[in-house]
PDB file of C-alpha atoms and ligand atoms in Angstrom:
ATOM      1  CA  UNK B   1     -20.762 -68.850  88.661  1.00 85.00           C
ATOM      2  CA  UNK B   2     -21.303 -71.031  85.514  1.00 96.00           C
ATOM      3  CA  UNK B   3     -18.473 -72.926  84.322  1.00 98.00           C
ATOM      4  CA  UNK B   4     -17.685 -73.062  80.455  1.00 98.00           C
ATOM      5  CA  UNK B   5     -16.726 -77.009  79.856  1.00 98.00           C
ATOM      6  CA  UNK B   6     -14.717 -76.713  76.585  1.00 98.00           C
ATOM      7  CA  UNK B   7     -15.858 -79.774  74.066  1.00 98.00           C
ATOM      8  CA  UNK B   8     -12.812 -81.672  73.382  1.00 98.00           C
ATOM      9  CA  UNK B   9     -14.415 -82.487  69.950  1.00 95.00           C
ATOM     10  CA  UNK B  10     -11.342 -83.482  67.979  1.00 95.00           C
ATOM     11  CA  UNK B  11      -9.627 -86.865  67.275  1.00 92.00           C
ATOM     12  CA  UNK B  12      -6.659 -86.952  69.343  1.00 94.00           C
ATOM     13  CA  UNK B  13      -5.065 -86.565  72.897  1.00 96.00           C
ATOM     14  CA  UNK B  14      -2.120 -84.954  71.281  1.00 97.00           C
ATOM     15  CA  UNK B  15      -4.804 -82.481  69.481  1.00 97.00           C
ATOM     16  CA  UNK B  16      -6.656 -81.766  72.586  1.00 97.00           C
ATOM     17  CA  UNK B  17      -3.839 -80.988  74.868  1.00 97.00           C
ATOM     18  CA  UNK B  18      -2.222 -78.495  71.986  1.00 98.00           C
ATOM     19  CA  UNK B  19      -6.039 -76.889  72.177  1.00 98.00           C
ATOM     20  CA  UNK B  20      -5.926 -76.553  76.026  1.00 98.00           C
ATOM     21  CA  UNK B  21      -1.776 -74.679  76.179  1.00 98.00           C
ATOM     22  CA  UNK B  22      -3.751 -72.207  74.115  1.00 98.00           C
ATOM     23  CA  UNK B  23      -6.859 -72.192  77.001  1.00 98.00           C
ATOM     24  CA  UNK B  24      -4.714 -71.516  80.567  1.00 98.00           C
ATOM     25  CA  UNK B  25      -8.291 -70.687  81.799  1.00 98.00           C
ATOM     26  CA  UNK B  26      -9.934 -73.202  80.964  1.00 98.00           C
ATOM     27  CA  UNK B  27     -10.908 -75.195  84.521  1.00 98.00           C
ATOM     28  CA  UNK B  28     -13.618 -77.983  82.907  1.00 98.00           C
ATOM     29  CA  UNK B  29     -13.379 -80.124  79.947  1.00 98.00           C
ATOM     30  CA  UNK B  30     -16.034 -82.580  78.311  1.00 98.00           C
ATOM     31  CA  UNK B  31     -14.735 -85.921  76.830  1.00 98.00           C
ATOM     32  CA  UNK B  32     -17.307 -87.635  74.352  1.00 97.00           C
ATOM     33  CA  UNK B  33     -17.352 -91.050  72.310  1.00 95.00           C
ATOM     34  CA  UNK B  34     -15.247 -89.612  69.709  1.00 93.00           C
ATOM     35  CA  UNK B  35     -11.847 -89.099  71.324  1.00 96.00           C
ATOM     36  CA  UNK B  36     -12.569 -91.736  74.338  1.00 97.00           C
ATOM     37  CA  UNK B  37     -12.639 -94.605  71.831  1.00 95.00           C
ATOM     38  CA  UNK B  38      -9.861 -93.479  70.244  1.00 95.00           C
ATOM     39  CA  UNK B  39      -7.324 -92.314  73.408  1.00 96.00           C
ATOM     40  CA  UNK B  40      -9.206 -94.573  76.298  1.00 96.00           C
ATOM     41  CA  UNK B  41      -8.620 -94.086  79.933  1.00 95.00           C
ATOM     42  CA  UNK B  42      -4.985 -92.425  79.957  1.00 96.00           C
ATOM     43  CA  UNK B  43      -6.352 -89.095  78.531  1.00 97.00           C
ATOM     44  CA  UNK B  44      -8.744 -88.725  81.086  1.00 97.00           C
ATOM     45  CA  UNK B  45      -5.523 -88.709  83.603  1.00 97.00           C
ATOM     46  CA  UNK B  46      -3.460 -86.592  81.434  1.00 97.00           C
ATOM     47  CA  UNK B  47      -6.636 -84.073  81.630  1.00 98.00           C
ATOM     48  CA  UNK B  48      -7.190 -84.407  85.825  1.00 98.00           C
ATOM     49  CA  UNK B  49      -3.083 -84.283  85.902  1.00 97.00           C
ATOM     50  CA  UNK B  50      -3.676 -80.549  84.524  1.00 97.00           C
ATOM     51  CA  UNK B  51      -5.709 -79.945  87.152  1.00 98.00           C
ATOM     52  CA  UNK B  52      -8.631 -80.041  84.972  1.00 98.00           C
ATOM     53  CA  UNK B  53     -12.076 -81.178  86.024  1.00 98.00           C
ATOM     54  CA  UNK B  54     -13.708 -83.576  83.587  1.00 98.00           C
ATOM     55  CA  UNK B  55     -16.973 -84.395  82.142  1.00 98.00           C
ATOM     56  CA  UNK B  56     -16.838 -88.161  80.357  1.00 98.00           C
ATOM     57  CA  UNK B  57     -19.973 -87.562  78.107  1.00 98.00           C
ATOM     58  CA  UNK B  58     -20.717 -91.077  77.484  1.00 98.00           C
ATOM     59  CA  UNK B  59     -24.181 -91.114  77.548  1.00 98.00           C
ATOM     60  CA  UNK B  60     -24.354 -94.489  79.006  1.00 98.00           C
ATOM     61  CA  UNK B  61     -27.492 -96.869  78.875  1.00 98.00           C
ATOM     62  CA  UNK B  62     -27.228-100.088  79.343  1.00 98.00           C
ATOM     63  CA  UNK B  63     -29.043-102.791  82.382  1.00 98.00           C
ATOM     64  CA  UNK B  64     -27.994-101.552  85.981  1.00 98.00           C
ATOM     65  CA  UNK B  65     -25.164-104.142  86.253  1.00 98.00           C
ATOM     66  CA  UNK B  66     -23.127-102.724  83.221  1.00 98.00           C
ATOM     67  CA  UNK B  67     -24.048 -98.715  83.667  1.00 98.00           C
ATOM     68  CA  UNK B  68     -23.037 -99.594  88.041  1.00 98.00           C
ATOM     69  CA  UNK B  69     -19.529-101.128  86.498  1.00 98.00           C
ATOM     70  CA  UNK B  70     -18.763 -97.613  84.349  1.00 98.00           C
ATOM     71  CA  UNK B  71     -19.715 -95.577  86.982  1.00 98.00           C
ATOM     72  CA  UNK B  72     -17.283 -97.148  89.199  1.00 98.00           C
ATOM     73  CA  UNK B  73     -14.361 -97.205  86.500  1.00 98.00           C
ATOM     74  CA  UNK B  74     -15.303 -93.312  85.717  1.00 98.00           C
ATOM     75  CA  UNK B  75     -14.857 -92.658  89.348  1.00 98.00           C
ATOM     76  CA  UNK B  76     -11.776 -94.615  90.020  1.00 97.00           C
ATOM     77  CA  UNK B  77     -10.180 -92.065  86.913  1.00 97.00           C
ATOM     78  CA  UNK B  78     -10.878 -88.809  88.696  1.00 97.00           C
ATOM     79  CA  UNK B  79     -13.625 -88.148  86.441  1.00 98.00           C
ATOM     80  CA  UNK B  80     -15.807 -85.156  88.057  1.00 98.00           C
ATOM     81  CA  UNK B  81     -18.762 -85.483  86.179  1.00 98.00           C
ATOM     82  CA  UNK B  82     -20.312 -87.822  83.779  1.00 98.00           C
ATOM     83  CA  UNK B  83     -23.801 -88.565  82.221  1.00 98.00           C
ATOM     84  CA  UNK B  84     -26.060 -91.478  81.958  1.00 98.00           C
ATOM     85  CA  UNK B  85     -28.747 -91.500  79.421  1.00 98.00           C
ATOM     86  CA  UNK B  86     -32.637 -91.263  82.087  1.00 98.00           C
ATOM     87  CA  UNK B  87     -34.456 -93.186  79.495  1.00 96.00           C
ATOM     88  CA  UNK B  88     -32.636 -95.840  81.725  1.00 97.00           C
ATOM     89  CA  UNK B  89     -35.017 -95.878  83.744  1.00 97.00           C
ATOM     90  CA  UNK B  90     -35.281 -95.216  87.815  1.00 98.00           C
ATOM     91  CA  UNK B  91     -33.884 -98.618  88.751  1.00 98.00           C
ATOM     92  CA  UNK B  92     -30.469 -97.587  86.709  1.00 98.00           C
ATOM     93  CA  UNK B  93     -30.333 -94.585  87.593  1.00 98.00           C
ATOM     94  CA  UNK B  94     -30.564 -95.111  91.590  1.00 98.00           C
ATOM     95  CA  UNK B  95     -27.753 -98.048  91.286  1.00 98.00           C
ATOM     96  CA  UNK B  96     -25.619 -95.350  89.000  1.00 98.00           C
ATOM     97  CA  UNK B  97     -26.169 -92.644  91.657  1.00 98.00           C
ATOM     98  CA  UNK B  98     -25.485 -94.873  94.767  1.00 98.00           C
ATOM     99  CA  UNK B  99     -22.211 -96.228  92.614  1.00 98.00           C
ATOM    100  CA  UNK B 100     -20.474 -92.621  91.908  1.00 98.00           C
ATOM    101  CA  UNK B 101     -18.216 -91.832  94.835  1.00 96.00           C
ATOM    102  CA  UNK B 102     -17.991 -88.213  94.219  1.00 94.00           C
ATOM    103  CA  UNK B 103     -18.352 -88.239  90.699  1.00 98.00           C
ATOM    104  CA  UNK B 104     -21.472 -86.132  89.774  1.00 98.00           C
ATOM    105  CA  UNK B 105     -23.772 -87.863  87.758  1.00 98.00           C
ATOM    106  CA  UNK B 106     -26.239 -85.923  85.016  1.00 98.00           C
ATOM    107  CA  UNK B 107     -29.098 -87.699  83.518  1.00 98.00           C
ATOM    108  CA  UNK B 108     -29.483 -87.500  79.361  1.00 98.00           C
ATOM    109  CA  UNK B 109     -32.971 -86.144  78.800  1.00 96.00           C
ATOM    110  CA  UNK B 110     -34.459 -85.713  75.188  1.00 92.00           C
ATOM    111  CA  UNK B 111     -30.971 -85.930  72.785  1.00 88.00           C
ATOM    112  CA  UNK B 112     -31.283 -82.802  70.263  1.00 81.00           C
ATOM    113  CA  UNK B 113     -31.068 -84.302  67.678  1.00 82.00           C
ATOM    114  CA  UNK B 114     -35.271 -85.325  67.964  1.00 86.00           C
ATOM    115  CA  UNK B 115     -37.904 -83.392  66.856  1.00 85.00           C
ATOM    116  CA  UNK B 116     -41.743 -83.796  68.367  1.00 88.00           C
ATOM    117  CA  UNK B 117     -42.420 -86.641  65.287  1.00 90.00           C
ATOM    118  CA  UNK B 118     -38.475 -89.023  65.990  1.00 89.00           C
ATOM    119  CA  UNK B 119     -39.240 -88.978  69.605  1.00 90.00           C
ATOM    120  CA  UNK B 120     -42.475 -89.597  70.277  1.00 91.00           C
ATOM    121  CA  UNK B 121     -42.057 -92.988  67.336  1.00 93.00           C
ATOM    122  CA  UNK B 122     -39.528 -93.762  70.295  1.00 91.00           C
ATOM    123  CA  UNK B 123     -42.140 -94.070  72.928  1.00 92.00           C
ATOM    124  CA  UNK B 124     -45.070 -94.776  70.553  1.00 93.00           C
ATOM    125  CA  UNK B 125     -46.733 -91.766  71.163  1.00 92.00           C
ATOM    126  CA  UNK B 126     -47.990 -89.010  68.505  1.00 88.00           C
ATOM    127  CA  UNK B 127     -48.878 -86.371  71.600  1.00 89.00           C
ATOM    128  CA  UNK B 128     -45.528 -85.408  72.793  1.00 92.00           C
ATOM    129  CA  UNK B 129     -45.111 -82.096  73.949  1.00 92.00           C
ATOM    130  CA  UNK B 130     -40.977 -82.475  74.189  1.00 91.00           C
ATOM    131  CA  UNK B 131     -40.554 -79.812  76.723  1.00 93.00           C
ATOM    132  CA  UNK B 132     -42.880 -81.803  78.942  1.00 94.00           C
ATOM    133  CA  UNK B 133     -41.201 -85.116  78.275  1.00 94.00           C
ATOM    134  CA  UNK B 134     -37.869 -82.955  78.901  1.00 96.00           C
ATOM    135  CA  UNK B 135     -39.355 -82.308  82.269  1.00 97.00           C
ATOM    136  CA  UNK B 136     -40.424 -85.618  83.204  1.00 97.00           C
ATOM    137  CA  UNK B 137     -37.097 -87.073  81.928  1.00 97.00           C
ATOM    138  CA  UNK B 138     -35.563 -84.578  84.780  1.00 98.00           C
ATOM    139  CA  UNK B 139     -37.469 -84.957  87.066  1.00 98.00           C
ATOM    140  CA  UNK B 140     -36.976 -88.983  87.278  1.00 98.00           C
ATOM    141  CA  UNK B 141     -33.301 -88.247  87.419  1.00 98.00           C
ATOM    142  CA  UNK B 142     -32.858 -86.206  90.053  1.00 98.00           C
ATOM    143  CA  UNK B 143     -35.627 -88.026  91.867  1.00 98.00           C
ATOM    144  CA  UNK B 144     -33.275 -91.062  91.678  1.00 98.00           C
ATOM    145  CA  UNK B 145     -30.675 -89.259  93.044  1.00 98.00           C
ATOM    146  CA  UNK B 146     -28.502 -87.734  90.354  1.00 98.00           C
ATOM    147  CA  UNK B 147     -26.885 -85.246  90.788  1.00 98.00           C
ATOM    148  CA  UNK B 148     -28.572 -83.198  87.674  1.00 98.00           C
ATOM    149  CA  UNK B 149     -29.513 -82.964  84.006  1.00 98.00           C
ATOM    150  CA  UNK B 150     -28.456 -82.111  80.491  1.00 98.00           C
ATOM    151  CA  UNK B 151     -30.736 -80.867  78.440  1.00 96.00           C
ATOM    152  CA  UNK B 152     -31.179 -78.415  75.432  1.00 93.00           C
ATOM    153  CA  UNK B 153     -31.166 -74.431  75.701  1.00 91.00           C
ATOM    154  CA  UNK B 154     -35.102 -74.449  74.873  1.00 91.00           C
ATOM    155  CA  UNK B 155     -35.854 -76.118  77.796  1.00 94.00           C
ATOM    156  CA  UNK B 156     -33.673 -75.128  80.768  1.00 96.00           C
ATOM    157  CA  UNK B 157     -36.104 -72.431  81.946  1.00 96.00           C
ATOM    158  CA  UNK B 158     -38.550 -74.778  82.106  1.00 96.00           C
ATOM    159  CA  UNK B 159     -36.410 -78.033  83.383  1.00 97.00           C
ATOM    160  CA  UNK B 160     -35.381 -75.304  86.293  1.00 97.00           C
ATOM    161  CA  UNK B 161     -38.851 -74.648  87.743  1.00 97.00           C
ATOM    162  CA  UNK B 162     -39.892 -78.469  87.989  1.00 97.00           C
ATOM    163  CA  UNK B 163     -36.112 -79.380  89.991  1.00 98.00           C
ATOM    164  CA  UNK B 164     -35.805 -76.682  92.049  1.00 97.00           C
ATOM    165  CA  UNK B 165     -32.788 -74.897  92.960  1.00 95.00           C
ATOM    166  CA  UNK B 166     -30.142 -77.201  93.521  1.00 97.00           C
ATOM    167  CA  UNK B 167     -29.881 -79.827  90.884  1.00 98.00           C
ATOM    168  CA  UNK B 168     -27.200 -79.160  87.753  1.00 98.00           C
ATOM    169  CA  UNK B 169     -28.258 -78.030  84.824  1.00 98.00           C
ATOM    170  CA  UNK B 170     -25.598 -78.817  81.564  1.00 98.00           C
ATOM    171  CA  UNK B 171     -26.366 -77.213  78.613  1.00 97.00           C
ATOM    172  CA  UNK B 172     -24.812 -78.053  74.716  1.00 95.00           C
ATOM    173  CA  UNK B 173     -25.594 -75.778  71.969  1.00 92.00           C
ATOM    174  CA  UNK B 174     -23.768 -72.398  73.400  1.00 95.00           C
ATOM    175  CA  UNK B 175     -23.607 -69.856  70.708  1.00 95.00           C
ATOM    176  CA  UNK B 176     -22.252 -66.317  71.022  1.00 93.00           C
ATOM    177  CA  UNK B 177     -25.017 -63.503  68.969  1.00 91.00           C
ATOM    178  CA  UNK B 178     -23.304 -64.092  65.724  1.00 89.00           C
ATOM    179  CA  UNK B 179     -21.656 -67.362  66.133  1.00 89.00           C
ATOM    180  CA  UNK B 180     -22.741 -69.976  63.560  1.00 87.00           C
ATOM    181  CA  UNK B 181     -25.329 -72.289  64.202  1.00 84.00           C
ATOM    182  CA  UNK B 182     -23.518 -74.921  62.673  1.00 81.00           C
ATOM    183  CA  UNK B 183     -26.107 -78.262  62.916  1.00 77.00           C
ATOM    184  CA  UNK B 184     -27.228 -77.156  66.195  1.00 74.00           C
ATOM    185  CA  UNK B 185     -30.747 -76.106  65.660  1.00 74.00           C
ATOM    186  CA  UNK B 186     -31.666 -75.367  69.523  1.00 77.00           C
ATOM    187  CA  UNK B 187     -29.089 -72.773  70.771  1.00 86.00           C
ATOM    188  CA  UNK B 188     -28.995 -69.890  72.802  1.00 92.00           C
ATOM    189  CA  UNK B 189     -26.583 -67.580  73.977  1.00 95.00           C
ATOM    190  CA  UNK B 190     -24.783 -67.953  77.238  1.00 96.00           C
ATOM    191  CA  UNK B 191     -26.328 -64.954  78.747  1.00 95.00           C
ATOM    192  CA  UNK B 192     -29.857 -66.681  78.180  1.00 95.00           C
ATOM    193  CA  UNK B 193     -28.682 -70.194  79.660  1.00 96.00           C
ATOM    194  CA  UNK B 194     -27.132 -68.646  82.459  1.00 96.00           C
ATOM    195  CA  UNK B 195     -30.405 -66.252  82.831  1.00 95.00           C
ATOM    196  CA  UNK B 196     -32.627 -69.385  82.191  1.00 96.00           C
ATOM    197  CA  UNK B 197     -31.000 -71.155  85.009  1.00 96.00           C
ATOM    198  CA  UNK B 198     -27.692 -73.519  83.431  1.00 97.00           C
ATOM    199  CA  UNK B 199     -25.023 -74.268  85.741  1.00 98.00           C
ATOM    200  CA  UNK B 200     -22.759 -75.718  83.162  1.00 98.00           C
ATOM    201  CA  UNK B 201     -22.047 -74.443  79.443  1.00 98.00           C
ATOM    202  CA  UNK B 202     -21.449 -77.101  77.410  1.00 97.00           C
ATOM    203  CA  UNK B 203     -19.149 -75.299  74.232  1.00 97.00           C
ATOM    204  CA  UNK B 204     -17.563 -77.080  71.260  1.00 96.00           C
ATOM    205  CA  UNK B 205     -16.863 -75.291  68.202  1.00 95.00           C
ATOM    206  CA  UNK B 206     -17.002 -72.348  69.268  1.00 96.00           C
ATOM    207  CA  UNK B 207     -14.106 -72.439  70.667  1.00 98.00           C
ATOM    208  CA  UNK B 208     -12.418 -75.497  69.117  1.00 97.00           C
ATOM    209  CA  UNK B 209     -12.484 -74.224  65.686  1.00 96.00           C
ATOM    210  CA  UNK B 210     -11.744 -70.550  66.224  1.00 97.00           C
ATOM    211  CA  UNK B 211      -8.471 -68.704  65.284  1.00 97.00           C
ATOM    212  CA  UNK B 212      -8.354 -67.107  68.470  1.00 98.00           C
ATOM    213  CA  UNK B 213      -9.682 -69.678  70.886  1.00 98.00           C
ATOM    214  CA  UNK B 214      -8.228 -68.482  74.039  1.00 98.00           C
ATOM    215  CA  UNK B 215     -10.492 -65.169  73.125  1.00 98.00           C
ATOM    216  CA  UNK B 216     -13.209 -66.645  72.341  1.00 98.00           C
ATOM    217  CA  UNK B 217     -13.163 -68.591  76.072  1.00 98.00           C
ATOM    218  CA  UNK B 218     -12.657 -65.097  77.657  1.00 98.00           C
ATOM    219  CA  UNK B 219     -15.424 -63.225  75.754  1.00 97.00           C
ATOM    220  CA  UNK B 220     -18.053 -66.306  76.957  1.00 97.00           C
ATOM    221  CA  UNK B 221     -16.969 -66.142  80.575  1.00 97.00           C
ATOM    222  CA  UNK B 222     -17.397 -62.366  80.247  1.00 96.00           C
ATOM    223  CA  UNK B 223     -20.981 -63.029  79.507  1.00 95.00           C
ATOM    224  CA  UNK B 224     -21.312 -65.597  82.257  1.00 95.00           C
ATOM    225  CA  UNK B 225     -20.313 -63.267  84.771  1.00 93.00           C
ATOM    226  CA  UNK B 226     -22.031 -60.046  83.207  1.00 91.00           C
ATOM    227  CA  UNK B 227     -24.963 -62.012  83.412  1.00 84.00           C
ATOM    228  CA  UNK B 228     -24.554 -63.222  86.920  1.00 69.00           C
ATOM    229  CA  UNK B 229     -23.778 -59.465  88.568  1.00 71.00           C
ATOM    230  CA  UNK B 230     -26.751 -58.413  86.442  1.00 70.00           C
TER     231      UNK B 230
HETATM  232  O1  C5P E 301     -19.654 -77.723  68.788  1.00 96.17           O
HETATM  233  P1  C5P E 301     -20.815 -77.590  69.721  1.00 96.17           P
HETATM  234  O2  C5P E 301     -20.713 -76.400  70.661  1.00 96.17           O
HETATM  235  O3  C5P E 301     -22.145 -77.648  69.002  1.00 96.17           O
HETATM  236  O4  C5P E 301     -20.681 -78.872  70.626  1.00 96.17           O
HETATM  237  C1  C5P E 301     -21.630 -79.239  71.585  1.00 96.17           C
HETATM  238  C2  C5P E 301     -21.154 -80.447  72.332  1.00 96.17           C
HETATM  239  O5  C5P E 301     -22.201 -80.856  73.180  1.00 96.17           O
HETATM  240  C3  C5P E 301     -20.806 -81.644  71.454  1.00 96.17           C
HETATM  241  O6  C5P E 301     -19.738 -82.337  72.105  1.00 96.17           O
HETATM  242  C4  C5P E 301     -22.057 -82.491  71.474  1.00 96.17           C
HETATM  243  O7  C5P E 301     -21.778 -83.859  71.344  1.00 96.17           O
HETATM  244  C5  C5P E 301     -22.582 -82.198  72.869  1.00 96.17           C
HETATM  245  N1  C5P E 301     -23.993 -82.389  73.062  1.00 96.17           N
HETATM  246  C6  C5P E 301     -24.951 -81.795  72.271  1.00 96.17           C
HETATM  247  N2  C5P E 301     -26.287 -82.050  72.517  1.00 96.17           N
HETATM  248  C7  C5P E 301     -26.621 -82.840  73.525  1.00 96.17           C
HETATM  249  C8  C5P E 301     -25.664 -83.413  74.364  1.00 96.17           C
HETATM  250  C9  C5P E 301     -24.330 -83.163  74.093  1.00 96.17           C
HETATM  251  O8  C5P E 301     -24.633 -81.032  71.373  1.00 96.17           O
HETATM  252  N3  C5P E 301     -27.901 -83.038  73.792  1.00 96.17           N
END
């Protein structure tokens, strides 16, 4: 089945582990450059002391030396899963991959925030068809040995068919029919992910923000596995 990874978008440990008491379900969550810089290395034990699995979203990309170096430290903290940004390159990502231990390592694709016109005056192109470059991004990554990709909801159908079955496929931008959109302009619900061929549902606000959040976890994993007896 798909596992939900709840977004531990807020500014402190003491904020996020008040958040998960109220998630007993919850079995993944996803650490990002907000609360790491602020709480560093001794929330990520608090988290795997819970018995949770985590993803440390840090997006690295950096010379083989450095990104080799954070995989080790990430792996040495328990950390289950963690991403390193493919516009790397192959010769990163291979050292990365044979650095992890048994940490899984995801490969950044295309960040969401681009649009045809910011990415392709990245890569000096005007041509860019982004679910292509999406593709391509993927494709390197897992070629190198990673373990899978992240990438946005528009593209995981497509991301799926050039992998193959096995690879991980995260996905950010998770919105319920109804939810708001919030700045995410890519989403899609978790029935489509799931249906399009995600692994992992990447959710933030969803959740984090909601009155009920505990509910809102249940009605998504509802979905998940709806969509997988389907
Ligand atoms: O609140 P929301 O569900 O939009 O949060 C999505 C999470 O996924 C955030 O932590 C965001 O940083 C992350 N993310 C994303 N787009 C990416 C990669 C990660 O939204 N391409």
């Amino acid at each position: 089945m798909a596992e939900i990874i709840v977004a531990l978008d807020v500014n402190t440990g003491a904020e996020a582990i008040r958040l998960l008491d109220r998630l007993p379900e919850a079995r993944w969550v996803k650490v990002g450059s907000r609360i790491m810089t602020r709480e560093g290395g001794g929330l990520i034990q608090r988290l795997t002391d819970r018995g949770l699995a985590v993803f440390l979203d840090l997006k690295w990309h950096d010379i083989p030396h450095t990104v080799v170096g954070a995989v080790e430290a990430a792996h040495e903290l328990g950390v289950a899963m963690a991403s390193v940004h493919a516009l790397g390159g192959g010769e990163v990502l291979a050292a990365a991959a044979a650095a992890a231990g048994g940490t899984a390592l995801v490969g950044i694709t295309v960040l969401t925030c681009h649009d045809q016109a910011s990415f392709g005056a990245v890569i000096g192109r005007r041509d860019v068809v982004m679910r292509d470059e999406v593709a391509r991004l993927a494709s390197l990554a897992v070629s190198s040995g990673l373990s899978g990709v992240v990438c946005s909801p528009m593209e995981v159908g497509h991301v799926r068919t050039e992998i193959g079955r096995a690879p991980w496929i995260v996905v950010p931008g998770i919105r319920r029919a109804g939810d708001r959109r919030e700045d995410q302009r890519r989403v899609a619900t978790p029935r489509q992910a799931v249906s399009d061929g995600a692994t992992h549902l990447v959710v933030g606000r969803p959740i984090v923000s909601a009155r009920d959040p505990r509910k809102v976890f249940l009605q998504i994993r509802d979905e998940v596995e709806a969509c997988i007896r389907a």
